[in-house]
Amino acid sequence: MLGGGGGGQGGSGQELRAADSAANKREFVVNVESSSSNRHSLNLRNSAFFIPPPPLTITTAHPEERGRWETVVLAYKTLGVVFGGLVTSPLYVYPSMPLKSPTEQDYLGIYSIMFWTLTLIGVVKYTSIALKADDQGEGGTFALYSLLCRNMNIGILSSKQAQTNSSLSHSVLHGSTENKSRLGIFFERSIVARRVLLFIAMLGTCMLIGDGILTPAISVLSAMDGIRAPFPSVSKSLVEALSAGVLVVLFLLQKFGTSRVSFMFSPIMGAWTLCTPLVGIYSIIQHYPSIFKALSPHYIFRFFWRNGKEGWLLLGGTVLCITGSEALFADLGHFNRSSIQIAFLLTIYPSLVLTYAGQTAYLIKNPNDHDDGFYKFIPTTIYWPIFIIATLAAVVASQSLISATFSVIKQSVVLDYFPKIKVVHTSSNKEGEVYSPEVNCILMILCVAVILIFGDGKDIGNAFGVVVSLVMLITTILLTLVMIMIWRTPPWLVAIYFFIFFTMEGVYASAVLSKIPEGGWIPFAISFILAFIMFGWFYGRQKKIEYELTHKIDLGRLGILLSEPGIQRVPGFCFFYTNIQDGLTPILGHYIKNMKSLHTVTIFTTLRYLLVPKVAAHERIVVNKLGLEGVYGCVIQYGYADSLNLEGDDFLSQVTDSLQLCIQNCSGCVTSDHEEVQEEISTFEEAKLAGVVHIRGKTRFYIGNNCGWFERSMLAFYEFLHSNCRSALPALGVPLPQRIEVGMLYEA
């Protein structure tokens, strides 16, 4: 969409069916999901504005079916991208726990909790269940929400728009009411429930961005803290300064992309994943060979029975053992299900179980060393090699979360949940590898600030625990909805899943929420600011779309405007951007009335972002004649993993070729003279030679006295965001001399 102005198009997810009649007339039933989550259901019979795209062929960058060898190679690559945060968690789990004179039984209980957390959440929930809930190969919290919206009619609708839904489109696209679950029907009928679901998805997105701030801070700080063991004279302030310096260098390198250094990632993480469990095995043999008796769950019950509230509060540090598990699911689109499952079950899970067992065995014999629970259990002879590997592994873990943050914000921008920012593709081969200068700068400032202001590892650990527990809880809720409404899982299985994981993660969340005064407020502050920005932008875009739908220009009105005295058709080729599916933007009438002209060839262009990763190249550009001389319609379809660049002759040639084909095909459908067709094509070529121009709206709200205080404040905030975000046309690659912006006030 044209995020910086009112003439752009918000993204859309689309499903299409066409029925051909004997008279070659076609009825298209299309469901369009706008970027602001509005779902406009339209039944368009021979509509002059509707441009029927071909049946959509969804392509993904990573097909599920791969050879065994390629899957093994992918599994190796996941070590450096997917599991960085998870496999480096032993650096800070024990130091984050507020232990007070722990006993042998306390450590056995803590290890039992960590083992069953890794087993239930890591193996059962994410590896066995969540990875199956992909949305066209993509994973993560947003993918779950997208999957629900794709299969159920649960987007955000105003009541007026909801009433326009035809029964035909509803039944064709989403199935009859009889085939739906009661919960699905409830969500479709309740606007409050759909808004709550949208809020949950937004909160998950904001928390994941918060993860991208806290992971680099706690990982690098915990790794660099290893300097203090052999050199006690080194102050904590110096460690914090060194950690901040490492992060600054890391963020400055982001503009080069991860591809140039990614070949180092997997070997580093492979070395870390291999070395730490070997040290763990050595520690088990040396200190406490019977550590694995703690796998019995009764140690967990004895731990809570003995420690009560103090044991419950310790869960705020214990939950960090599963940090980074969301990346198991979120990075699904970069690899495939089998590769992630193989890597986790055969390397990551055993590595963590053995590493934590070794740490716990050491701490049982040295109970007061928990504040430096990782480096103290490393043998002196291999201390420095492990320190180097740990530091590099922390950098890799930081890189994976930084890259994930770029991807999440890019998806939010594309789908119109976030103001327009600059997004750069740093790889010509990987569309998902993106970089944003603005986001990178903000992340760097926040990461360094977290380290310098909250240098205590326990405070950052408390903040990190809030993020980890809430993201897991949100994923559990959305997965439960997928099971009920899409998979139609037997109710007793859903009940077991929900009870186990919601209870387990709810207890974790209650423990970390008690740490809000001790650093836990950091992610809430970050998430609140991000959610306020997202909601303010979403609210303004909703109001803008409602105004444009109410004041849209139909084909008859356009014909009247062009027939008025004084209106001229000037030479040239014009792309006029509109975001209305069954009409034209009101900016068009404003432009014609004031400029008294329209170009001889005018193409009303809609940028339609689909809730799919990629759209096939031959399906991206769809054109249609609108019935008036020199007036055409064009839809450019893009998925949220696609790049969008309209610069150069390649795009123009694709549009012109499609238009010429459309003109020739139309000559076979209606009575038309061959000479008229040739004349139309000739006019088309002359317009190209006269020059190309791209016109879009630059709209603002006029906030009158009839607006309430909430609407006034939200629209004022939207106008602030709108005025300071980037224009969409530069992001589209349109040359500066070809851009024209038409200003217009929308009355709120």
XYZ file of C-alpha atoms in Angstrom:
748
model
C 0.000 0.000 0.000
C 1.025 3.584 -0.255
C 1.683 3.837 3.448
C 2.807 7.454 3.264
C -0.308 8.765 1.578
C -3.984 8.273 1.106
C -3.853 7.074 -2.438
C -2.166 3.807 -1.675
C -3.562 0.357 -1.393
C -3.563 -1.652 1.757
C -2.654 -5.290 1.376
C -5.158 -8.019 0.773
C -5.553 -11.733 1.129
C -7.694 -13.184 -1.603
C -9.574 -16.301 -2.541
C -11.282 -16.502 -5.919
C -13.737 -18.715 -7.709
C -15.135 -18.137 -11.183
C -18.104 -19.751 -12.847
C -18.329 -19.546 -16.626
C -21.769 -19.364 -18.219
C -22.673 -20.441 -21.721
C -22.732 -16.829 -22.841
C -19.105 -16.352 -21.805
C -20.248 -14.192 -18.894
C -18.381 -14.734 -15.676
C -19.417 -14.168 -12.103
C -16.524 -13.598 -9.758
C -16.953 -13.956 -6.032
C -13.952 -12.372 -4.336
C -13.146 -11.851 -0.712
C -10.637 -9.094 -0.185
C -8.882 -8.696 3.134
C -7.491 -5.207 3.378
C -4.237 -4.344 5.044
C -6.000 -2.803 7.976
C -7.700 -6.141 8.567
C -11.001 -5.043 7.035
C -12.590 -7.799 5.055
C -14.729 -6.462 2.201
C -16.852 -9.214 0.669
C -18.008 -8.220 -2.798
C -20.203 -10.057 -5.278
C -19.244 -8.454 -8.573
C -21.021 -9.510 -11.758
C -19.255 -8.082 -14.811
C -18.057 -5.152 -12.715
C -16.226 -2.532 -14.732
C -13.755 -2.035 -11.931
C -13.149 -5.626 -10.957
C -9.991 -7.057 -12.482
C -10.141 -10.837 -12.255
C -6.684 -12.183 -11.528
C -5.794 -15.673 -12.627
C -6.139 -18.488 -10.084
C -3.489 -17.696 -7.545
C -0.491 -19.989 -7.482
C 1.277 -19.552 -4.181
C 5.001 -20.159 -4.312
C 7.227 -20.557 -1.315
C 10.942 -20.125 -1.150
C 11.431 -23.441 0.641
C 9.265 -26.376 -0.552
C 8.536 -29.001 2.058
C 9.642 -31.888 -0.113
C 13.424 -31.996 -0.207
C 15.936 -34.754 -0.573
C 17.330 -36.322 2.568
C 20.773 -34.833 2.058
C 19.426 -31.362 1.480
C 17.307 -31.683 4.625
C 20.400 -32.630 6.625
C 22.266 -29.622 5.216
C 19.332 -27.383 6.121
C 19.284 -28.870 9.611
C 22.954 -27.915 9.967
C 22.223 -24.362 8.803
C 19.427 -23.959 11.350
C 22.030 -24.118 14.124
C 23.276 -20.654 13.195
C 19.920 -19.030 12.513
C 17.069 -20.648 14.416
C 18.546 -21.847 17.694
C 20.989 -19.090 18.638
C 18.890 -17.730 21.511
C 17.821 -21.135 22.808
C 21.193 -22.881 22.826
C 22.996 -19.958 24.522
C 20.490 -19.765 27.385
C 22.827 -21.611 29.840
C 24.867 -18.390 29.936
C 22.257 -16.552 31.981
C 19.668 -18.951 33.448
C 21.283 -19.647 36.825
C 22.694 -16.094 37.222
C 19.151 -14.753 36.734
C 17.731 -16.749 39.668
C 17.517 -15.016 43.075
C 18.769 -18.073 44.943
C 19.292 -17.836 48.714
C 21.429 -20.585 50.318
C 20.240 -23.290 47.893
C 20.485 -26.936 48.932
C 21.049 -30.130 46.962
C 17.305 -30.787 46.875
C 16.692 -27.257 45.569
C 19.073 -27.781 42.655
C 17.556 -31.168 41.849
C 14.105 -29.575 41.800
C 15.287 -26.722 39.561
C 16.898 -29.138 37.096
C 13.731 -31.255 37.024
C 11.681 -28.130 36.210
C 14.073 -27.172 33.393
C 14.108 -30.701 31.954
C 10.323 -30.977 31.808
C 10.002 -27.418 30.488
C 12.357 -28.227 27.612
C 10.582 -31.522 26.992
C 6.975 -30.344 27.105
C 7.336 -26.896 25.535
C 10.289 -27.557 23.229
C 9.637 -31.138 22.070
C 5.858 -31.522 22.397
C 4.437 -28.039 21.841
C 6.747 -26.454 19.285
C 8.472 -29.359 17.521
C 5.481 -31.719 17.363
C 2.461 -29.381 17.191
C 3.267 -25.751 16.348
C 5.426 -26.567 13.312
C 2.356 -28.146 11.698
C 0.378 -24.896 12.015
C 2.257 -23.074 9.256
C 0.648 -20.500 6.992
C 1.846 -21.332 3.485
C 5.217 -22.365 4.908
C 5.544 -19.370 7.245
C 5.524 -19.652 11.042
C 5.221 -17.416 14.079
C 2.524 -15.571 15.987
C 1.479 -13.469 13.022
C 1.330 -16.546 10.782
C -1.147 -18.151 13.214
C -3.353 -15.056 13.083
C -3.052 -14.989 9.295
C -3.992 -18.681 9.152
C -7.127 -18.031 11.209
C -8.106 -15.060 9.033
C -7.470 -17.051 5.862
C -9.722 -19.931 6.868
C -12.389 -18.105 8.867
C -14.235 -14.842 8.350
C -12.759 -13.233 11.453
C -11.120 -10.072 10.134
C -12.130 -6.730 11.643
C -15.366 -5.514 9.989
C -17.477 -2.479 10.557
C -21.172 -3.272 10.855
C -21.928 -1.506 7.601
C -19.380 -3.555 5.707
C -20.503 -6.749 7.382
C -24.029 -6.249 6.113
C -22.810 -6.123 2.523
C -21.429 -9.646 2.694
C -23.296 -11.803 0.264
C -24.385 -15.233 1.367
C -22.831 -16.662 -1.782
C -19.373 -15.271 -1.108
C -19.602 -16.292 2.520
C -20.496 -19.879 1.741
C -18.072 -20.246 -1.141
C -15.080 -18.803 0.650
C -15.545 -19.929 4.215
C -17.925 -22.850 4.141
C -21.455 -23.079 5.405
C -22.350 -22.370 9.013
C -23.172 -26.017 9.601
C -19.569 -27.009 8.869
C -18.075 -24.542 11.344
C -17.326 -24.954 14.998
C -19.360 -23.019 17.528
C -16.271 -21.059 18.495
C -15.692 -20.093 14.853
C -19.287 -18.872 14.540
C -18.889 -16.901 17.777
C -15.772 -15.109 16.474
C -17.444 -14.333 13.146
C -20.458 -12.786 14.875
C -18.645 -10.921 17.661
C -16.695 -7.802 16.705
C -15.401 -7.601 20.296
C -13.935 -11.125 20.073
C -12.276 -10.293 16.757
C -10.786 -7.114 18.196
C -9.446 -9.042 21.185
C -7.893 -11.572 18.791
C -6.272 -8.743 16.807
C -4.949 -7.225 20.046
C -3.445 -10.590 21.056
C -1.710 -10.883 17.663
C -0.408 -7.307 17.976
C 0.836 -7.990 21.507
C 2.687 -11.091 20.301
C 4.323 -9.049 17.542
C 5.354 -6.301 19.979
C 6.749 -8.832 22.438
C 8.791 -10.460 19.680
C 10.273 -7.058 18.818
C 11.057 -6.637 22.518
C 12.824 -9.988 22.319
C 15.014 -8.496 19.591
C 16.088 -5.794 22.042
C 16.674 -7.938 25.125
C 18.341 -10.986 23.540
C 21.421 -9.092 22.262
C 21.711 -7.279 25.595
C 21.549 -10.298 27.909
C 23.453 -12.692 25.608
C 26.470 -10.469 24.965
C 26.556 -9.146 28.556
C 26.464 -12.677 29.998
C 29.185 -13.876 27.623
C 31.489 -10.897 28.249
C 31.025 -11.268 31.990
C 33.339 -14.283 31.743
C 36.310 -11.893 31.735
C 35.788 -11.209 35.430
C 36.459 -14.789 36.575
C 40.188 -14.918 35.655
C 40.560 -11.146 36.185
C 38.617 -10.195 39.346
C 39.952 -6.645 39.155
C 37.895 -5.983 36.018
C 34.914 -3.879 37.069
C 31.332 -4.578 36.043
C 31.183 -1.138 34.410
C 34.038 -2.113 32.076
C 32.240 -5.343 31.153
C 29.101 -3.344 30.375
C 31.097 -0.890 28.237
C 32.781 -3.747 26.311
C 29.390 -5.416 25.763
C 27.928 -2.154 24.479
C 30.896 -1.773 22.114
C 30.400 -5.280 20.709
C 26.717 -4.538 20.094
C 27.456 -1.214 18.397
C 29.846 -2.944 15.979
C 27.250 -5.679 15.370
C 24.524 -3.151 14.529
C 26.845 -1.134 12.268
C 27.489 -4.302 10.238
C 23.778 -4.925 9.649
C 23.697 -2.861 6.450
C 25.922 -5.446 4.749
C 23.376 -8.205 5.384
C 23.837 -11.532 7.127
C 24.698 -13.472 3.961
C 28.332 -12.364 3.943
C 29.005 -13.725 7.411
C 26.346 -16.430 7.640
C 28.832 -19.127 6.631
C 30.464 -18.558 10.049
C 27.234 -18.845 12.026
C 26.567 -22.570 11.860
C 30.168 -23.643 12.593
C 30.212 -21.350 15.648
C 26.912 -22.644 16.954
C 27.907 -26.191 16.036
C 31.067 -25.836 18.134
C 29.054 -24.365 21.006
C 26.377 -27.086 20.782
C 29.087 -29.772 20.870
C 31.419 -28.301 23.504
C 28.943 -27.390 26.238
C 27.370 -30.870 26.605
C 30.869 -32.431 26.662
C 31.786 -30.094 29.517
C 28.462 -31.027 31.090
C 29.245 -34.744 30.905
C 32.658 -34.106 32.467
C 31.036 -32.098 35.262
C 28.461 -34.834 35.912
C 31.169 -37.475 36.246
C 33.324 -35.256 38.458
C 30.700 -33.806 40.763
C 27.350 -35.640 40.837
C 26.920 -38.765 38.670
C 23.376 -39.408 39.928
C 22.029 -36.083 38.622
C 19.576 -37.760 36.242
C 17.472 -39.026 39.109
C 16.051 -35.487 38.999
C 14.150 -36.433 35.833
C 11.486 -37.811 38.133
C 8.699 -35.201 38.403
C 8.331 -35.793 42.135
C 11.378 -33.556 42.661
C 9.295 -30.688 41.259
C 6.498 -31.241 43.790
C 8.997 -31.539 46.646
C 10.696 -28.308 45.489
C 7.468 -26.275 45.633
C 6.314 -27.955 48.840
C 9.577 -27.028 50.532
C 10.065 -23.504 49.110
C 6.499 -22.254 48.644
C 6.387 -18.655 47.407
C 10.170 -18.458 47.044
C 10.087 -21.458 44.715
C 7.333 -19.839 42.662
C 9.395 -16.642 42.307
C 12.388 -18.675 41.075
C 10.336 -19.642 38.015
C 11.062 -16.147 36.682
C 14.654 -17.288 36.093
C 13.898 -20.923 35.261
C 11.692 -19.929 32.298
C 14.769 -18.539 30.541
C 15.875 -22.119 29.801
C 13.307 -22.183 26.984
C 14.037 -18.680 25.689
C 14.354 -18.593 21.926
C 11.956 -21.505 21.476
C 9.578 -19.208 19.576
C 12.276 -18.973 16.870
C 11.721 -22.694 16.313
C 8.339 -21.719 14.898
C 8.950 -18.159 13.705
C 11.851 -19.112 11.390
C 9.942 -21.939 9.720
C 9.705 -19.976 6.465
C 13.494 -19.874 6.124
C 13.874 -23.665 6.309
C 11.352 -26.500 6.544
C 9.647 -28.548 9.210
C 11.868 -31.631 8.903
C 15.156 -29.729 9.114
C 14.106 -27.860 12.267
C 12.795 -31.032 13.898
C 15.979 -32.969 13.112
C 18.238 -30.181 14.414
C 16.286 -29.716 17.636
C 15.691 -33.365 18.532
C 19.153 -34.663 17.601
C 21.401 -31.771 18.670
C 19.810 -28.847 20.542
C 17.617 -30.779 22.979
C 20.300 -33.302 24.053
C 22.858 -30.495 24.252
C 20.706 -28.412 26.611
C 19.726 -31.383 28.772
C 23.376 -32.376 29.271
C 24.630 -28.801 29.707
C 22.077 -27.977 32.403
C 22.751 -31.345 34.053
C 26.472 -30.511 34.175
C 25.823 -27.012 35.553
C 23.496 -28.386 38.213
C 25.946 -31.158 39.173
C 28.674 -28.534 39.695
C 26.383 -26.249 41.707
C 25.290 -29.098 43.995
C 28.916 -29.386 45.121
C 29.502 -25.601 44.937
C 26.098 -24.180 45.937
C 27.185 -20.545 46.298
C 28.556 -20.173 42.746
C 25.104 -19.705 41.171
C 25.690 -16.008 40.376
C 28.243 -17.169 37.800
C 26.652 -20.522 37.137
C 28.127 -20.997 33.669
C 31.786 -19.972 33.689
C 32.475 -21.417 37.132
C 31.711 -24.950 35.941
C 34.116 -24.667 32.962
C 37.440 -26.460 33.637
C 40.420 -24.094 33.819
C 42.326 -25.792 30.984
C 39.650 -25.004 28.391
C 38.350 -21.758 29.916
C 39.552 -19.333 27.246
C 38.511 -21.426 24.208
C 35.020 -21.756 25.747
C 34.983 -18.009 26.500
C 35.770 -17.186 22.853
C 33.141 -19.621 21.572
C 30.591 -18.275 24.082
C 31.192 -14.680 22.994
C 30.862 -15.565 19.316
C 27.766 -17.662 20.039
C 26.183 -14.721 21.889
C 26.813 -12.499 18.864
C 25.217 -15.104 16.582
C 22.215 -15.371 18.930
C 21.899 -11.574 18.826
C 22.109 -11.539 15.045
C 19.301 -14.073 14.644
C 16.909 -12.019 16.809
C 17.900 -8.745 15.125
C 17.186 -10.249 11.703
C 13.883 -11.658 12.968
C 12.920 -8.187 14.215
C 13.615 -6.689 10.783
C 11.410 -9.359 9.182
C 8.545 -8.881 11.648
C 8.503 -5.103 11.212
C 8.709 -5.475 7.440
C 5.644 -7.741 7.485
C 3.819 -5.245 9.709
C 4.617 -2.397 7.299
C 3.587 -4.411 4.248
C 0.276 -5.360 5.852
C -0.349 -1.769 7.000
C -0.037 -2.330 10.743
C 2.988 -0.036 11.045
C 4.024 3.322 9.515
C 6.057 3.229 6.336
C 9.801 2.851 6.926
C 12.711 2.112 4.641
C 13.250 -1.614 4.073
C 16.340 -2.732 2.151
C 16.804 -6.221 0.720
C 20.396 -7.133 1.457
C 20.430 -10.285 -0.660
C 19.508 -10.760 -4.299
C 18.773 -14.435 -3.658
C 16.922 -14.265 -0.335
C 13.869 -12.016 -0.334
C 13.406 -12.577 3.400
C 16.796 -11.069 4.241
C 15.972 -7.439 4.942
C 17.463 -4.471 6.763
C 15.882 -1.235 7.953
C 18.188 1.699 8.797
C 15.648 3.356 11.110
C 14.822 0.159 12.989
C 18.507 -0.762 13.206
C 19.369 2.605 14.775
C 16.525 2.400 17.308
C 17.413 -1.203 18.225
C 21.050 -0.236 18.736
C 20.173 2.692 21.010
C 17.732 0.608 23.065
C 20.116 -2.379 23.404
C 22.985 -0.184 24.553
C 20.660 1.700 26.921
C 19.408 -1.563 28.461
C 23.005 -2.662 29.138
C 24.277 0.662 30.489
C 21.199 1.520 32.577
C 20.137 -1.969 33.680
C 23.545 -3.632 33.687
C 22.540 -6.099 36.403
C 21.947 -9.434 34.690
C 19.083 -10.218 37.062
C 17.129 -7.115 36.023
C 17.562 -7.887 32.326
C 16.718 -11.525 33.051
C 13.475 -10.448 34.719
C 12.576 -8.392 31.664
C 13.517 -11.252 29.367
C 11.358 -13.675 31.345
C 8.288 -11.488 30.778
C 8.825 -11.595 27.011
C 9.445 -15.353 26.894
C 6.442 -16.340 29.006
C 3.927 -14.012 27.342
C 4.944 -14.949 23.785
C 4.603 -18.645 24.666
C 1.200 -17.998 26.241
C -0.043 -16.124 23.174
C 1.145 -18.924 20.900
C -0.720 -21.464 23.052
C -3.961 -19.463 22.791
C -3.712 -19.048 19.015
C -2.741 -22.706 18.525
C -5.806 -23.739 20.540
C -8.018 -21.657 18.232
C -6.386 -23.267 15.188
C -7.037 -26.738 16.621
C -10.701 -25.980 17.282
C -11.659 -23.890 14.248
C -9.401 -25.222 11.473
C -8.007 -28.634 12.373
C -11.252 -29.697 14.118
C -9.227 -31.629 16.677
C -11.299 -33.810 19.068
C -12.360 -31.681 22.055
C -10.732 -33.948 24.638
C -7.326 -33.599 22.939
C -7.729 -29.816 22.749
C -8.688 -29.755 26.428
C -5.601 -31.751 27.419
C -3.307 -29.537 25.315
C -4.813 -26.301 26.606
C -4.875 -27.393 30.249
C -1.246 -28.555 30.293
C 0.366 -25.687 28.427
C -1.890 -22.828 29.508
C -1.487 -23.877 33.148
C 2.261 -24.358 32.835
C 2.901 -21.109 30.950
C 0.341 -19.248 33.056
C 2.270 -20.154 36.219
C 5.480 -18.989 34.554
C 3.794 -15.737 33.496
C 2.448 -15.104 37.003
C 5.959 -15.529 38.404
C 7.631 -13.146 35.955
C 4.867 -10.548 36.260
C 5.769 -10.260 39.921
C 9.170 -9.002 38.730
C 7.755 -5.912 37.019
C 9.315 -3.470 39.529
C 12.677 -5.262 39.160
C 13.210 -4.833 35.417
C 10.104 -6.637 34.167
C 8.569 -3.282 33.224
C 11.068 -2.844 30.367
C 9.299 -5.073 27.797
C 5.925 -3.714 28.888
C 7.110 -0.168 28.225
C 8.540 -1.177 24.828
C 5.442 -3.197 23.900
C 3.069 -0.432 25.040
C 4.825 2.147 22.867
C 4.887 -0.187 19.861
C 1.262 -1.258 20.373
C 0.177 2.395 20.672
C 1.955 3.204 17.398
C 0.424 0.166 15.687
C -3.085 0.867 16.976
C -2.874 4.577 16.131
C -1.757 3.792 12.593
C -4.374 1.039 12.263
C -7.155 3.358 13.522
C -6.214 6.150 11.111
C -6.000 3.785 8.150
C -9.425 2.375 9.062
C -10.967 5.847 9.086
C -9.301 6.699 5.791
C -10.594 3.542 4.119
C -14.113 4.190 5.421
C -14.059 7.731 3.985
C -12.791 6.521 0.618
C -15.421 3.791 0.393
C -18.138 6.315 1.216
C -16.917 8.935 -1.306
C -15.610 6.662 -4.053
C -16.102 7.556 -7.708
C -17.850 5.053 -9.942
C -17.391 4.643 -13.682
C -20.485 6.685 -14.536
C -19.313 9.594 -12.423
C -15.875 9.443 -14.084
C -17.501 9.615 -17.524
C -19.480 12.704 -16.472
C -16.343 14.379 -15.142
C -14.423 13.744 -18.375
C -17.300 15.047 -20.503
C -17.482 18.396 -18.738
C -16.417 21.448 -20.797
C -12.814 22.435 -20.285
C -11.575 18.967 -19.338
C -8.713 17.967 -21.632
C -6.849 14.720 -22.271
C -3.170 15.653 -22.188
C -0.433 13.479 -23.778
C 1.288 11.037 -21.463
C 1.157 7.727 -19.638
C -0.183 7.988 -16.076
C -0.270 5.499 -13.195
C -2.976 6.796 -10.834
C -2.848 4.889 -7.527
C -6.121 3.923 -5.865
C -6.967 1.653 -2.971
C -10.628 0.895 -3.624
C -11.592 -2.456 -5.104
C -15.000 -1.549 -6.617
C -14.516 2.114 -7.420
C -11.948 4.906 -7.704
C -10.381 7.079 -5.048
C -12.098 10.445 -4.313
C -8.738 12.078 -4.981
C -9.402 11.468 -8.698
C -12.408 13.832 -8.689
C -10.406 16.392 -6.724
C -7.592 16.140 -9.290
C -9.786 16.420 -12.397
C -11.808 19.365 -11.047
C -8.697 21.369 -10.197
C -6.281 20.323 -12.963
C -8.991 20.257 -15.681
C -7.201 17.366 -17.380
C -6.432 13.663 -17.478
C -3.674 11.863 -19.392
C -4.555 10.152 -22.663
C -3.619 6.800 -21.121
C -4.477 6.558 -17.451
C -4.039 3.317 -15.532
C -5.724 3.154 -12.138
C -3.277 1.022 -10.178
C -3.976 -0.958 -7.033
C -1.148 -2.471 -4.989
C -2.610 -5.621 -3.481
C -0.512 -7.306 -0.813
C -1.698 -10.833 -0.226
C -1.361 -12.759 3.019
C 0.949 -15.235 1.327
C 4.758 -15.254 1.233
C 5.165 -14.930 -2.534
C 3.095 -14.488 -5.681
C 4.236 -16.040 -8.946
C 5.835 -13.507 -11.319
C 3.307 -14.123 -14.112
C 0.423 -13.386 -11.715
C 1.715 -10.148 -10.215
C 0.360 -7.752 -12.851
C -3.281 -8.035 -13.984
C -4.859 -5.402 -16.265
C -8.357 -4.685 -17.550
C -10.202 -2.137 -19.701
C -12.631 0.022 -17.758
C -14.872 0.960 -20.689
C -13.758 4.565 -21.197
C -11.302 5.746 -23.822
C -7.714 5.489 -22.593
C -8.771 4.375 -19.097
C -7.567 1.037 -17.716
C -7.272 -0.790 -14.425
C -4.200 -2.573 -13.083
C -3.682 -4.748 -10.003
C -0.150 -5.460 -8.802
C -0.198 -8.446 -6.429
C 2.610 -9.035 -3.955
C 3.129 -11.299 -0.971
C 4.742 -10.150 2.246
C 8.033 -11.851 1.348
C 8.191 -10.164 -2.083
C 10.090 -7.024 -2.967
C 8.316 -4.241 -4.858
C 10.188 -2.102 -7.353
C 8.459 -0.179 -10.155
C 11.618 1.475 -11.464
C 12.925 1.003 -14.983
C 11.582 -0.298 -18.268
C 10.982 -3.846 -17.037
C 7.879 -2.938 -15.054
C 6.584 -0.606 -17.777
C 7.094 -3.245 -20.465
C 5.199 -5.831 -18.374
C 2.252 -3.452 -18.009
C 2.243 -2.463 -21.677
C 2.455 -6.067 -22.846
C -0.433 -7.007 -20.578
C -2.482 -4.042 -21.810
C -1.884 -4.846 -25.456
C -2.909 -8.444 -24.823
C -6.003 -7.198 -23.003
C -6.929 -4.894 -25.922
C -6.514 -7.713 -28.435
C -8.552 -10.126 -26.312
C -11.324 -7.575 -25.865
C -11.552 -7.239 -29.642
C -12.678 -10.849 -29.751
C -15.366 -10.328 -27.077
C -17.142 -7.257 -28.466
C -17.853 -5.964 -31.944
C -14.777 -3.938 -32.735
C -13.086 -2.841 -35.898
C -9.523 -4.076 -36.366
C -8.434 -0.556 -37.263
C -9.819 0.765 -33.971
C -7.766 -1.793 -32.093
C -4.619 -0.780 -33.935
C -5.419 2.880 -33.313
C -5.784 2.188 -29.574
C -2.436 0.410 -29.482
C -0.856 3.263 -31.439
C -2.269 5.795 -28.948
C -0.841 3.675 -26.203
C 2.692 3.753 -27.689
C 2.503 7.529 -28.298
C 1.549 8.079 -24.679
C 4.615 6.111 -23.561
C 6.871 8.292 -25.666
C 5.277 11.455 -24.241
C 6.360 10.482 -20.727
C 5.392 8.430 -17.701
C 4.057 9.874 -14.456
C 2.958 8.301 -11.152
C 0.181 10.121 -9.252
C -0.879 9.319 -5.728
C -2.825 11.061 -3.012
C -1.327 12.961 -0.105
C -4.281 13.170 2.229
C -4.858 14.629 5.669
C -7.785 14.537 8.049
C -9.769 17.663 8.786
C -10.723 17.138 12.420
C -13.923 19.081 13.069
C -15.644 20.001 16.331
C -18.103 17.114 15.935
C -15.350 14.573 16.717
C -15.101 13.129 20.220
C -11.969 13.419 22.336
C -10.854 9.847 21.605
C -11.253 10.240 17.846
C -9.554 13.637 17.891
C -6.554 12.332 19.844
C -6.154 9.162 17.781
C -6.456 10.974 14.449
C -4.043 13.672 15.634
C -1.565 10.923 16.553
C -2.127 9.264 13.173
C -1.477 12.564 11.398
C 1.765 12.897 13.354
C 2.854 9.404 12.269
C 1.643 10.034 8.720
C 3.605 13.275 8.449
C 6.835 11.701 9.686
C 6.811 8.343 7.929
C 8.418 7.737 4.567
C 6.567 8.203 1.327
C 5.638 4.939 -0.379
C 6.675 5.949 -3.890
C 10.407 6.119 -3.117
C 10.090 2.617 -1.682
C 8.500 1.542 -4.953
C 11.556 2.791 -6.832
C 9.676 5.466 -8.790
C 12.119 8.113 -10.129
C 11.717 11.535 -8.530
C 10.825 13.444 -11.750
C 7.927 11.042 -12.381
C 6.189 11.544 -9.016
C 3.164 13.763 -8.443
C 1.349 14.049 -5.121
C -2.205 15.403 -4.991
C -3.204 16.864 -1.630
C -6.742 16.515 -0.248
C -8.468 16.935 3.118
C -10.691 14.113 4.382
C -13.358 15.241 6.818
C -13.275 13.041 9.917
